[in-house]
Amino acid sequence: MPSPNPRTAPVLPERVHPHSRPLPQLMSLLLIAFCVCCGCSTVHLKPRVTNIADYSREKDIKTYVITVDSKMKDEDYKNWTQQHFEENRLCLENPEYEGIPIYEIHYHFVLRRPGYRPRRIAFLIWRNSPDDPSKMNHLFTYIGSSVSMQNWLLR
């Protein structure tokens, strides 16, 4: 029998392996899952205040230590403190000493993690406005201290 001419021979379908077709579908599903996981990991949860302690030693200066579970954006410290003293009406009245107005409010933000000493991550001071005694002016914000909180109240 003569050998078939490759140019005129009929083209027979190649045998397709049963698992070769789902591979592109599987790869596309894995790619989509990877993109979703990467997107979810970039969403940050809002830092949560876990404790507010009042360490005031003077009648006209309030000192708060705010414990958070993670760091905040720089502007969020100022926003949180302003919201705190407005909600508690600290610019209008002193809750512990009636008739004595609050001159300054100090906020120390502390980051506590299991197994580590607490770290001060921000410090803010608000001072009573000389023009309007019912307002507090933001004096300054210090962010980024990683100093251990050991004996910090004694300084």
mmCIF file of N, CA and C in Angstrom, residues 4-62:
data_model
loop_
_atom_site.group_PDB
_atom_site.id
_atom_site.type_symbol
_atom_site.label_atom_id
_atom_site.label_comp_id
_atom_site.label_asym_id
_atom_site.label_seq_id
_atom_site.Cartn_x
_atom_site.Cartn_y
_atom_site.Cartn_z
ATOM 1 N N PRO A 4 0.675 7.454 2.511
ATOM 2 C CA PRO A 4 -0.179 8.603 2.218
ATOM 3 C C PRO A 4 0.647 9.880 2.069
ATOM 4 N N ASN A 5 0.190 10.702 1.167
ATOM 5 C CA ASN A 5 0.846 11.974 0.927
ATOM 6 C C ASN A 5 0.455 12.912 2.075
ATOM 7 N N PRO A 6 1.439 13.518 2.772
ATOM 8 C CA PRO A 6 1.094 14.367 3.911
ATOM 9 C C PRO A 6 0.263 15.578 3.511
ATOM 10 N N ARG A 7 0.375 16.014 2.254
ATOM 11 C CA ARG A 7 -0.394 17.179 1.829
ATOM 12 C C ARG A 7 -1.849 16.846 1.571
ATOM 13 N N THR A 8 -2.113 15.643 1.171
ATOM 14 C CA THR A 8 -3.479 15.266 0.826
ATOM 15 C C THR A 8 -4.124 14.378 1.864
ATOM 16 N N ALA A 9 -3.379 13.979 2.861
ATOM 17 C CA ALA A 9 -3.928 13.079 3.872
ATOM 18 C C ALA A 9 -4.954 13.833 4.704
ATOM 19 N N PRO A 10 -6.033 13.176 5.086
ATOM 20 C CA PRO A 10 -7.030 13.854 5.906
ATOM 21 C C PRO A 10 -6.460 14.151 7.304
ATOM 22 N N VAL A 11 -6.892 15.268 7.848
ATOM 23 C CA VAL A 11 -6.441 15.666 9.185
ATOM 24 C C VAL A 11 -7.367 15.020 10.195
ATOM 25 N N LEU A 12 -6.784 14.185 11.012
ATOM 26 C CA LEU A 12 -7.550 13.517 12.050
ATOM 27 C C LEU A 12 -7.458 14.335 13.335
ATOM 28 N N PRO A 13 -8.549 14.428 14.070
ATOM 29 C CA PRO A 13 -8.466 15.185 15.332
ATOM 30 C C PRO A 13 -7.531 14.485 16.307
ATOM 31 N N GLU A 14 -6.735 15.307 16.972
ATOM 32 C CA GLU A 14 -5.818 14.739 17.959
ATOM 33 C C GLU A 14 -6.608 14.338 19.188
ATOM 34 N N ARG A 15 -6.054 13.395 19.832
ATOM 35 C CA ARG A 15 -6.715 12.923 21.037
ATOM 36 C C ARG A 15 -6.535 13.965 22.138
ATOM 37 N N VAL A 16 -7.616 14.442 22.732
ATOM 38 C CA VAL A 16 -7.579 15.462 23.773
ATOM 39 C C VAL A 16 -7.585 14.776 25.126
ATOM 40 N N HIS A 17 -6.643 15.179 25.949
ATOM 41 C CA HIS A 17 -6.570 14.633 27.299
ATOM 42 C C HIS A 17 -7.754 15.180 28.095
ATOM 43 N N PRO A 18 -8.428 14.368 28.901
ATOM 44 C CA PRO A 18 -9.640 14.838 29.582
ATOM 45 C C PRO A 18 -9.397 15.977 30.582
ATOM 46 N N HIS A 19 -8.192 16.132 31.131
ATOM 47 C CA HIS A 19 -7.930 17.175 32.130
ATOM 48 C C HIS A 19 -7.254 18.409 31.540
ATOM 49 N N SER A 20 -7.023 18.458 30.262
ATOM 50 C CA SER A 20 -6.304 19.595 29.702
ATOM 51 C C SER A 20 -7.202 20.812 29.500
ATOM 52 N N ARG A 21 -8.485 20.650 29.360
ATOM 53 C CA ARG A 21 -9.384 21.785 29.146
ATOM 54 C C ARG A 21 -9.626 22.602 30.423
ATOM 55 N N PRO A 22 -9.835 22.018 31.583
ATOM 56 C CA PRO A 22 -10.123 22.826 32.771
ATOM 57 C C PRO A 22 -8.924 23.628 33.282
ATOM 58 N N LEU A 23 -7.730 23.348 32.791
ATOM 59 C CA LEU A 23 -6.559 24.059 33.289
ATOM 60 C C LEU A 23 -6.670 25.576 33.105
ATOM 61 N N PRO A 24 -7.029 26.094 31.936
ATOM 62 C CA PRO A 24 -7.178 27.560 31.841
ATOM 63 C C PRO A 24 -8.281 28.097 32.761
ATOM 64 N N GLN A 25 -9.352 27.353 32.928
ATOM 65 C CA GLN A 25 -10.418 27.793 33.821
ATOM 66 C C GLN A 25 -9.935 27.793 35.272
ATOM 67 N N LEU A 26 -9.194 26.769 35.632
ATOM 68 C CA LEU A 26 -8.658 26.688 36.982
ATOM 69 C C LEU A 26 -7.667 27.826 37.244
ATOM 70 N N MET A 27 -6.833 28.106 36.263
ATOM 71 C CA MET A 27 -5.864 29.193 36.417
ATOM 72 C C MET A 27 -6.570 30.543 36.560
ATOM 73 N N SER A 28 -7.629 30.746 35.789
ATOM 74 C CA SER A 28 -8.351 32.018 35.896
ATOM 75 C C SER A 28 -9.046 32.131 37.254
ATOM 76 N N LEU A 29 -9.583 31.026 37.778
ATOM 77 C CA LEU A 29 -10.197 31.058 39.102
ATOM 78 C C LEU A 29 -9.163 31.349 40.187
ATOM 79 N N LEU A 30 -7.991 30.732 40.063
ATOM 80 C CA LEU A 30 -6.929 30.998 41.032
ATOM 81 C C LEU A 30 -6.463 32.450 40.963
ATOM 82 N N LEU A 31 -6.386 32.998 39.756
ATOM 83 C CA LEU A 31 -5.987 34.390 39.592
ATOM 84 C C LEU A 31 -7.014 35.330 40.227
ATOM 85 N N ILE A 32 -8.286 35.047 40.031
ATOM 86 C CA ILE A 32 -9.345 35.863 40.632
ATOM 87 C C ILE A 32 -9.293 35.761 42.156
ATOM 88 N N ALA A 33 -9.110 34.540 42.675
ATOM 89 C CA ALA A 33 -9.034 34.355 44.125
ATOM 90 C C ALA A 33 -7.834 35.107 44.708
ATOM 91 N N PHE A 34 -6.717 35.081 44.005
ATOM 92 C CA PHE A 34 -5.524 35.796 44.464
ATOM 93 C C PHE A 34 -5.776 37.302 44.508
ATOM 94 N N CYS A 35 -6.417 37.825 43.467
ATOM 95 C CA CYS A 35 -6.717 39.266 43.433
ATOM 96 C C CYS A 35 -7.660 39.662 44.565
ATOM 97 N N VAL A 36 -8.653 38.835 44.847
ATOM 98 C CA VAL A 36 -9.595 39.129 45.926
ATOM 99 C C VAL A 36 -8.879 39.103 47.269
ATOM 100 N N CYS A 37 -8.017 38.104 47.472
ATOM 101 C CA CYS A 37 -7.287 38.016 48.742
ATOM 102 C C CYS A 37 -6.355 39.207 48.927
ATOM 103 N N CYS A 38 -5.692 39.623 47.877
ATOM 104 C CA CYS A 38 -4.810 40.794 47.984
ATOM 105 C C CYS A 38 -5.617 42.046 48.288
ATOM 106 N N GLY A 39 -6.764 42.174 47.665
ATOM 107 C CA GLY A 39 -7.620 43.330 47.919
ATOM 108 C C GLY A 39 -8.139 43.341 49.337
ATOM 109 N N CYS A 40 -8.482 42.187 49.870
ATOM 110 C CA CYS A 40 -9.003 42.123 51.238
ATOM 111 C C CYS A 40 -7.920 42.425 52.258
ATOM 112 N N SER A 41 -6.699 42.051 51.965
ATOM 113 C CA SER A 41 -5.643 42.284 52.944
ATOM 114 C C SER A 41 -5.242 43.751 52.999
ATOM 115 N N THR A 42 -5.581 44.526 51.972
ATOM 116 C CA THR A 42 -5.227 45.941 52.004
ATOM 117 C C THR A 42 -6.280 46.781 52.700
ATOM 118 N N VAL A 43 -7.428 46.201 53.006
ATOM 119 C CA VAL A 43 -8.457 46.927 53.742
ATOM 120 C C VAL A 43 -8.072 46.888 55.219
ATOM 121 N N HIS A 44 -7.894 48.047 55.825
ATOM 122 C CA HIS A 44 -7.480 48.106 57.223
ATOM 123 C C HIS A 44 -8.687 48.329 58.112
ATOM 124 N N LEU A 45 -8.706 47.632 59.208
ATOM 125 C CA LEU A 45 -9.751 47.867 60.186
ATOM 126 C C LEU A 45 -9.447 49.154 60.941
ATOM 127 N N LYS A 46 -10.477 49.842 61.325
ATOM 128 C CA LYS A 46 -10.300 51.084 62.067
ATOM 129 C C LYS A 46 -9.740 50.753 63.445
ATOM 130 N N PRO A 47 -8.702 51.476 63.876
ATOM 131 C CA PRO A 47 -8.163 51.224 65.213
ATOM 132 C C PRO A 47 -9.244 51.405 66.276
ATOM 133 N N ARG A 48 -9.155 50.580 67.286
ATOM 134 C CA ARG A 48 -10.181 50.561 68.319
ATOM 135 C C ARG A 48 -9.565 51.011 69.639
ATOM 136 N N VAL A 49 -10.247 51.923 70.310
ATOM 137 C CA VAL A 49 -9.824 52.360 71.643
ATOM 138 C C VAL A 49 -10.278 51.301 72.631
ATOM 139 N N THR A 50 -9.333 50.731 73.368
ATOM 140 C CA THR A 50 -9.670 49.658 74.302
ATOM 141 C C THR A 50 -9.794 50.138 75.744
ATOM 142 N N ASN A 51 -9.203 51.308 76.056
ATOM 143 C CA ASN A 51 -9.281 51.797 77.435
ATOM 144 C C ASN A 51 -9.014 53.302 77.464
ATOM 145 N N ILE A 52 -9.725 53.995 78.342
ATOM 146 C CA ILE A 52 -9.485 55.418 78.587
ATOM 147 C C ILE A 52 -9.296 55.575 80.090
ATOM 148 N N ALA A 53 -8.101 56.006 80.483
ATOM 149 C CA ALA A 53 -7.800 56.175 81.908
ATOM 150 C C ALA A 53 -7.501 57.644 82.184
ATOM 151 N N ASP A 54 -8.006 58.141 83.295
ATOM 152 C CA ASP A 54 -7.802 59.529 83.706
ATOM 153 C C ASP A 54 -6.742 59.552 84.804
ATOM 154 N N TYR A 55 -5.593 60.176 84.501
ATOM 155 C CA TYR A 55 -4.502 60.274 85.467
ATOM 156 C C TYR A 55 -4.267 61.720 85.886
ATOM 157 N N SER A 56 -5.315 62.483 86.033
ATOM 158 C CA SER A 56 -5.176 63.905 86.350
ATOM 159 C C SER A 56 -4.646 64.085 87.766
ATOM 160 N N ARG A 57 -3.646 64.958 87.904
ATOM 161 C CA ARG A 57 -3.079 65.270 89.210
ATOM 162 C C ARG A 57 -3.449 66.672 89.664
ATOM 163 N N GLU A 58 -3.807 67.511 88.716
ATOM 164 C CA GLU A 58 -4.133 68.891 89.046
ATOM 165 C C GLU A 58 -5.602 69.149 88.764
ATOM 166 N N LYS A 59 -6.142 70.182 89.378
ATOM 167 C CA LYS A 59 -7.569 70.466 89.233
ATOM 168 C C LYS A 59 -7.926 71.025 87.864
ATOM 169 N N ASP A 60 -7.008 71.772 87.253
ATOM 170 C CA ASP A 60 -7.339 72.424 85.991
ATOM 171 C C ASP A 60 -6.668 71.803 84.768
ATOM 172 N N ILE A 61 -5.960 70.691 84.941
ATOM 173 C CA ILE A 61 -5.333 69.990 83.816
ATOM 174 C C ILE A 61 -5.783 68.538 83.840
ATOM 175 N N LYS A 62 -6.398 68.104 82.755
ATOM 176 C CA LYS A 62 -6.855 66.714 82.627
ATOM 177 C C LYS A 62 -5.814 65.948 81.818
#
